[in-house]
Amino acid sequence: MENDYEPLKTRLRIICDRLDPDEQAYFRPLIENFNGSTSEFQRIMRDLGKFGPKISDGSQFGVYREVQHLFEQTHRKK
């Protein structure tokens, strides 16, 4: 089941690489320990909002939508 979330985790790692080192130190464990729970996902999304324009060169909303879609795709498979 954990491998099911690998596409989401991969995308979040790419986003994390764009952050400052102190933000990465905080955010990376959330990604690596993510087990698919909705509350964990909500926390990740909230934190993405805090990072603002750092998460993308383009549309932040597009990134949120992409991450949401990856989560929902896997969550529906269960």
C-alpha positions as YAML, in Angstrom:
chain: A
units: angstrom
residues:
- id: 1
  name: MET
  ca: [0.00, 0.00, 0.00]
- id: 2
  name: GLU
  ca: [2.80, 2.44, 0.79]
- id: 3
  name: ASN
  ca: [4.19, 1.98, -2.72]
- id: 4
  name: ASP
  ca: [0.83, 3.15, -4.05]
- id: 5
  name: TYR
  ca: [1.67, 6.65, -2.80]
- id: 6
  name: GLU
  ca: [5.11, 6.70, -4.43]
- id: 7
  name: PRO
  ca: [4.03, 8.96, -7.35]
- id: 8
  name: LEU
  ca: [2.71, 11.48, -4.81]
- id: 9
  name: LYS
  ca: [5.82, 11.23, -2.67]
- id: 10
  name: THR
  ca: [8.04, 11.65, -5.73]
- id: 11
  name: ARG
  ca: [6.23, 14.84, -6.71]
- id: 12
  name: LEU
  ca: [6.42, 16.17, -3.15]
- id: 13
  name: ARG
  ca: [10.17, 15.44, -3.06]
- id: 14
  name: ILE
  ca: [10.63, 17.54, -6.20]
- id: 15
  name: ILE
  ca: [8.73, 20.37, -4.54]
- id: 16
  name: CYS
  ca: [10.75, 19.92, -1.35]
- id: 17
  name: ASP
  ca: [14.01, 20.29, -3.28]
- id: 18
  name: ARG
  ca: [12.93, 23.84, -4.16]
- id: 19
  name: LEU
  ca: [12.63, 24.89, -0.53]
- id: 20
  name: ASP
  ca: [15.18, 26.46, 1.79]
- id: 21
  name: PRO
  ca: [17.31, 23.98, 3.79]
- id: 22
  name: ASP
  ca: [15.45, 24.63, 7.05]
- id: 23
  name: GLU
  ca: [12.09, 24.16, 5.31]
- id: 24
  name: GLN
  ca: [13.37, 20.96, 3.71]
- id: 25
  name: ALA
  ca: [14.44, 19.64, 7.12]
- id: 26
  name: TYR
  ca: [10.88, 20.16, 8.33]
- id: 27
  name: PHE
  ca: [8.98, 19.03, 5.23]
- id: 28
  name: ARG
  ca: [10.99, 16.00, 4.07]
- id: 29
  name: PRO
  ca: [10.09, 13.84, 7.12]
- id: 30
  name: LEU
  ca: [6.40, 14.56, 6.47]
- id: 31
  name: ILE
  ca: [6.84, 13.17, 2.97]
- id: 32
  name: GLU
  ca: [8.88, 10.14, 3.95]
- id: 33
  name: ASN
  ca: [6.57, 9.19, 6.84]
- id: 34
  name: PHE
  ca: [3.37, 9.73, 4.86]
- id: 35
  name: ASN
  ca: [1.18, 6.62, 5.04]
- id: 36
  name: GLY
  ca: [-1.89, 7.82, 3.18]
- id: 37
  name: SER
  ca: [-4.04, 9.17, 5.99]
- id: 38
  name: THR
  ca: [-6.25, 12.10, 5.13]
- id: 39
  name: SER
  ca: [-5.10, 14.12, 8.14]
- id: 40
  name: GLU
  ca: [-1.45, 13.75, 7.12]
- id: 41
  name: PHE
  ca: [-2.32, 14.81, 3.60]
- id: 42
  name: GLN
  ca: [-4.21, 17.86, 4.89]
- id: 43
  name: ARG
  ca: [-1.13, 18.86, 6.87]
- id: 44
  name: ILE
  ca: [1.06, 18.51, 3.78]
- id: 45
  name: MET
  ca: [-1.34, 20.67, 1.76]
- id: 46
  name: ARG
  ca: [-1.47, 23.30, 4.50]
- id: 47
  name: ASP
  ca: [2.31, 23.42, 4.57]
- id: 48
  name: LEU
  ca: [2.50, 23.73, 0.79]
- id: 49
  name: GLY
  ca: [0.38, 26.85, 1.17]
- id: 50
  name: LYS
  ca: [2.86, 28.27, 3.68]
- id: 51
  name: PHE
  ca: [5.76, 27.81, 1.26]
- id: 52
  name: GLY
  ca: [4.02, 29.97, -1.32]
- id: 53
  name: PRO
  ca: [5.78, 30.76, -4.61]
- id: 54
  name: LYS
  ca: [8.75, 28.53, -3.74]
- id: 55
  name: ILE
  ca: [6.79, 25.43, -4.78]
- id: 56
  name: SER
  ca: [6.55, 26.38, -8.45]
- id: 57
  name: ASP
  ca: [7.81, 28.72, -11.13]
- id: 58
  name: GLY
  ca: [4.26, 28.78, -12.50]
- id: 59
  name: SER
  ca: [0.88, 28.47, -10.91]
- id: 60
  name: GLN
  ca: [0.82, 27.51, -7.24]
- id: 61
  name: PHE
  ca: [-2.80, 26.49, -7.69]
- id: 62
  name: GLY
  ca: [-1.69, 24.13, -10.47]
- id: 63
  name: VAL
  ca: [0.72, 22.45, -8.08]
- id: 64
  name: TYR
  ca: [-1.96, 22.11, -5.38]
- id: 65
  name: ARG
  ca: [-4.35, 20.62, -7.93]
- id: 66
  name: GLU
  ca: [-1.71, 18.17, -9.19]
- id: 67
  name: VAL
  ca: [-0.83, 17.00, -5.68]
- id: 68
  name: GLN
  ca: [-4.52, 16.68, -4.78]
- id: 69
  name: HIS
  ca: [-5.12, 14.63, -7.92]
- id: 70
  name: LEU
  ca: [-2.21, 12.26, -7.14]
- id: 71
  name: PHE
  ca: [-3.58, 11.70, -3.63]
- id: 72
  name: GLU
  ca: [-7.13, 11.12, -4.81]
- id: 73
  name: GLN
  ca: [-6.03, 8.70, -7.53]
- id: 74
  name: THR
  ca: [-4.34, 6.46, -5.01]
- id: 75
  name: HIS
  ca: [-6.90, 6.95, -2.26]
- id: 76
  name: ARG
  ca: [-9.73, 5.81, -4.58]
- id: 77
  name: LYS
  ca: [-7.90, 2.58, -5.42]
- id: 78
  name: LYS
  ca: [-8.26, 1.31, -1.86]
...
